[in-house]
Short mmCIF file of C-alpha atoms in Angstrom, two decimals:
data_model
loop_
_atom_site.label_atom_id
_atom_site.label_comp_id
_atom_site.label_asym_id
_atom_site.label_seq_id
_atom_site.Cartn_x
_atom_site.Cartn_y
_atom_site.Cartn_z
CA UNK A 28 0.00 0.00 0.00
CA UNK A 29 1.46 3.33 -1.04
CA UNK A 30 2.18 6.00 1.54
CA UNK A 31 0.12 9.17 1.45
CA UNK A 32 1.68 12.34 2.81
CA UNK A 33 0.50 15.94 3.02
CA UNK A 34 3.02 18.71 3.72
CA UNK A 35 1.55 21.96 5.05
CA UNK A 36 3.50 25.13 4.24
CA UNK A 37 2.94 28.23 6.34
CA UNK A 38 3.05 31.91 5.42
CA UNK A 39 5.81 34.45 6.02
CA UNK A 40 6.40 35.35 9.67
CA UNK A 41 4.68 32.21 10.90
CA UNK A 42 5.88 28.69 11.73
CA UNK A 43 4.99 25.06 11.27
CA UNK A 44 2.94 24.98 14.45
CA UNK A 45 0.52 27.46 12.88
CA UNK A 46 -0.84 24.83 10.49
CA UNK A 47 -0.15 21.74 12.61
CA UNK A 48 -3.59 21.93 14.19
CA UNK A 49 -5.14 21.84 10.74
CA UNK A 50 -3.13 18.75 9.93
CA UNK A 51 -4.20 17.11 13.18
CA UNK A 52 -7.83 17.92 12.39
CA UNK A 53 -7.61 16.31 8.96
CA UNK A 54 -5.62 13.35 10.27
CA UNK A 55 -8.47 12.47 12.61
CA UNK A 56 -10.66 11.99 9.53
CA UNK A 57 -7.88 10.50 7.37
CA UNK A 58 -5.81 8.27 9.69
CA UNK A 59 -3.98 6.62 6.77
CA UNK A 60 -2.50 9.95 5.69
CA UNK A 61 0.64 11.46 7.26
CA UNK A 62 0.47 15.24 7.80
CA UNK A 63 3.68 17.21 8.33
CA UNK A 64 3.97 20.95 8.99
CA UNK A 65 7.61 22.13 8.96
CA UNK A 66 9.12 25.50 9.75
CA UNK A 67 10.36 27.38 6.69
CA UNK A 68 14.17 27.26 6.52
CA UNK A 69 14.90 30.94 7.16
CA UNK A 70 14.23 33.18 10.13
CA UNK A 71 11.87 35.99 9.18
CA UNK A 72 13.83 39.21 8.68
CA UNK A 73 10.82 41.41 9.45
CA UNK A 74 9.76 40.08 12.85
CA UNK A 75 9.16 36.71 14.43
CA UNK A 76 8.71 33.33 12.80
CA UNK A 77 10.14 31.96 9.59
CA UNK A 78 10.06 32.66 5.86
CA UNK A 79 10.58 30.80 2.59
CA UNK A 80 11.95 34.03 1.13
CA UNK A 81 12.22 37.63 2.28
CA UNK A 82 9.39 40.06 1.55
CA UNK A 83 11.44 43.01 2.78
CA UNK A 84 11.31 45.43 -0.16
CA UNK A 85 9.59 42.86 -2.37
CA UNK A 86 8.04 44.03 -5.64
CA UNK A 87 6.28 42.30 -8.51
CA UNK A 88 9.56 42.60 -10.40
CA UNK A 89 11.95 41.11 -7.82
CA UNK A 90 9.58 38.51 -6.36
CA UNK A 91 10.33 36.18 -9.27
CA UNK A 92 14.06 36.05 -8.53
CA UNK A 93 13.40 35.61 -4.81
CA UNK A 94 11.28 32.55 -5.54
CA UNK A 95 14.01 31.13 -7.75
CA UNK A 96 16.61 31.73 -5.03
CA UNK A 97 14.35 30.07 -2.43
CA UNK A 98 14.09 26.82 -4.36
CA UNK A 99 17.26 25.18 -3.06
CA UNK A 100 16.36 25.56 0.63
CA UNK A 101 12.68 24.78 -0.07
CA UNK A 102 13.58 21.57 -1.88
CA UNK A 103 16.01 20.58 0.88
CA UNK A 104 13.31 21.08 3.53
CA UNK A 105 10.83 18.91 1.67
CA UNK A 106 13.34 16.23 0.68
CA UNK A 107 14.31 15.87 4.34
CA UNK A 108 10.63 15.24 5.20
CA UNK A 109 10.31 12.69 2.40
CA UNK A 110 13.43 10.86 3.60
CA UNK A 111 12.29 10.87 7.22
CA UNK A 112 8.96 9.36 6.16
CA UNK A 113 10.65 6.89 3.79
CA UNK A 114 8.65 8.15 0.83
CA UNK A 115 9.58 6.31 -2.37
CA UNK A 116 8.40 6.11 -5.97
CA UNK A 117 4.75 5.16 -6.09
CA UNK A 118 3.88 7.01 -2.89
CA UNK A 119 1.59 10.04 -3.07
CA UNK A 120 2.26 13.63 -2.04
CA UNK A 121 0.07 16.73 -1.72
CA UNK A 122 1.26 20.20 -0.74
CA UNK A 123 -1.08 22.53 1.17
CA UNK A 124 0.12 26.10 1.36
CA UNK A 125 -1.06 29.37 2.85
CA UNK A 126 0.08 32.72 1.44
CA UNK A 127 3.86 32.45 0.89
CA UNK A 128 3.52 28.70 1.43
CA UNK A 129 1.07 28.68 -1.49
CA UNK A 130 3.51 30.61 -3.66
CA UNK A 131 6.15 27.96 -3.06
CA UNK A 132 3.65 25.10 -3.49
CA UNK A 133 2.55 26.42 -6.86
CA UNK A 134 6.19 26.92 -7.80
CA UNK A 135 6.86 23.25 -7.06
CA UNK A 136 3.88 22.34 -9.24
CA UNK A 137 4.83 24.39 -12.31
CA UNK A 138 8.47 23.23 -12.29
CA UNK A 139 7.54 19.60 -11.60
CA UNK A 140 9.95 19.55 -8.66
CA UNK A 141 8.20 16.74 -6.80
CA UNK A 142 5.94 13.80 -7.71
CA UNK A 143 2.78 15.66 -6.73
CA UNK A 144 -0.74 14.30 -6.69
CA UNK A 145 -1.98 17.82 -6.06
CA UNK A 146 -1.59 21.24 -4.50
CA UNK A 147 -3.98 23.21 -2.29
CA UNK A 148 -3.16 26.92 -2.39
CA UNK A 149 -4.89 29.18 0.13
CA UNK A 150 -4.55 32.95 -0.46
CA UNK A 151 -1.62 32.58 -2.83
CA UNK A 152 -0.32 33.63 -6.21
CA UNK A 153 1.61 32.14 -9.09
CA UNK A 154 4.72 34.31 -9.41
CA UNK A 155 7.30 31.77 -10.54
CA UNK A 156 9.85 32.30 -13.30
CA UNK A 157 9.04 30.57 -16.56
CA UNK A 158 9.26 28.12 -18.25
CA UNK A 159 6.46 26.08 -16.70
CA UNK A 160 6.31 22.31 -17.15
CA UNK A 161 3.88 20.71 -14.65
CA UNK A 162 3.50 16.95 -14.59
CA UNK A 163 0.63 15.36 -16.45
CA UNK A 164 -2.32 14.50 -14.25
CA UNK A 165 -1.56 16.91 -11.41
CA UNK A 166 -4.44 18.92 -9.91
CA UNK A 167 -4.74 22.15 -7.96
CA UNK A 168 -7.33 23.60 -5.60
CA UNK A 169 -7.11 27.39 -5.31
CA UNK A 170 -9.04 29.02 -2.46
CA UNK A 171 -8.95 32.77 -1.92
CA UNK A 172 -11.01 35.25 0.07
CA UNK A 173 -12.33 38.14 -1.98
CA UNK A 174 -11.68 40.55 0.91
CA UNK A 175 -7.99 39.63 1.17
CA UNK A 176 -6.00 42.85 1.79
CA UNK A 177 -2.60 41.12 1.55
CA UNK A 178 -2.74 39.17 -1.72
CA UNK A 179 -5.66 40.14 -3.99
CA UNK A 180 -7.97 37.27 -4.85
CA UNK A 181 -7.47 38.08 -8.52
CA UNK A 182 -3.97 36.58 -8.16
CA UNK A 183 -5.56 33.16 -7.70
CA UNK A 184 -7.89 33.89 -10.60
CA UNK A 185 -4.81 34.61 -12.74
CA UNK A 186 -3.13 31.43 -11.48
CA UNK A 187 -6.22 29.45 -12.46
CA UNK A 188 -6.04 30.76 -16.02
CA UNK A 189 -2.33 30.02 -16.38
CA UNK A 190 -2.54 26.55 -14.85
CA UNK A 191 -5.55 25.55 -16.93
CA UNK A 192 -3.65 26.70 -20.01
CA UNK A 193 -0.90 24.27 -19.00
CA UNK A 194 -3.36 21.39 -18.73
CA UNK A 195 -3.57 21.32 -14.94
CA UNK A 196 -6.93 20.27 -13.51
CA UNK A 197 -7.91 23.33 -11.47
CA UNK A 198 -10.73 23.95 -9.02
CA UNK A 199 -10.94 27.58 -7.90
CA UNK A 200 -13.10 28.90 -5.08
CA UNK A 201 -13.33 32.64 -4.42
CA UNK A 202 -14.99 33.41 -1.09
CA UNK A 203 -16.95 36.65 -0.68
CA UNK A 204 -16.14 38.60 2.48
CA UNK A 205 -13.25 36.35 3.54
CA UNK A 206 -9.93 38.11 4.39
CA UNK A 207 -6.36 36.73 4.35
CA UNK A 208 -7.12 33.53 6.21
CA UNK A 209 -8.22 29.91 5.88
CA UNK A 210 -11.97 29.71 6.32
CA UNK A 211 -13.95 26.80 7.74
CA UNK A 212 -15.40 26.22 4.29
CA UNK A 213 -11.89 26.19 2.86
CA UNK A 214 -10.84 23.55 5.38
CA UNK A 215 -13.73 21.33 4.27
CA UNK A 216 -13.04 21.86 0.57
CA UNK A 217 -9.37 21.05 1.03
CA UNK A 218 -10.17 17.87 2.96
CA UNK A 219 -12.47 16.76 0.14
CA UNK A 220 -9.73 17.47 -2.40
CA UNK A 221 -7.16 15.47 -0.43
CA UNK A 222 -9.51 12.52 -0.10
CA UNK A 223 -10.34 12.65 -3.80
CA UNK A 224 -6.72 12.86 -4.95
CA UNK A 225 -5.69 10.05 -2.61
CA UNK A 226 -8.77 7.98 -3.54
CA UNK A 227 -9.74 7.59 0.13
#
């Protein structure tokens, strides 16, 4: 029986514990799935917590290079988790990200960095450097509050258009009145997506 693992990736200035409760909640309903919520590899340079890349002075123009520079430490963090859980070919992996964690999750998807069954991206954006070459058969669930003051929900709308153009199976949910957060409805939708992709 193949292993099924979900890695939860937090936003900038947060830590793995922030999403660990969500993983525990899902694990109660999906006991055959392993949920892991690591700290990002770098201390946040604008306060407490950790970051996948710095947002100090970030712009639409320089964000792309920061994502590219973050890939080595991001990949090392995830590969360590896969080794610790003895994940091998034939096992299944889903990334669940929030905010900056979503940016890195979508980056992993479009560069086919990992053997992904799917990605859940809460309140994120696709800002990766091209070219894009996602794996065949991968799917994405994009969830974004339409009252998000941090990352506009239209960023997920744009990501949907790009990913669908690449042949990715995309489900996008835009939530009226929801700010930069993970809603209860989003938690349910993500759980359904995980169960569907893992054929539970």
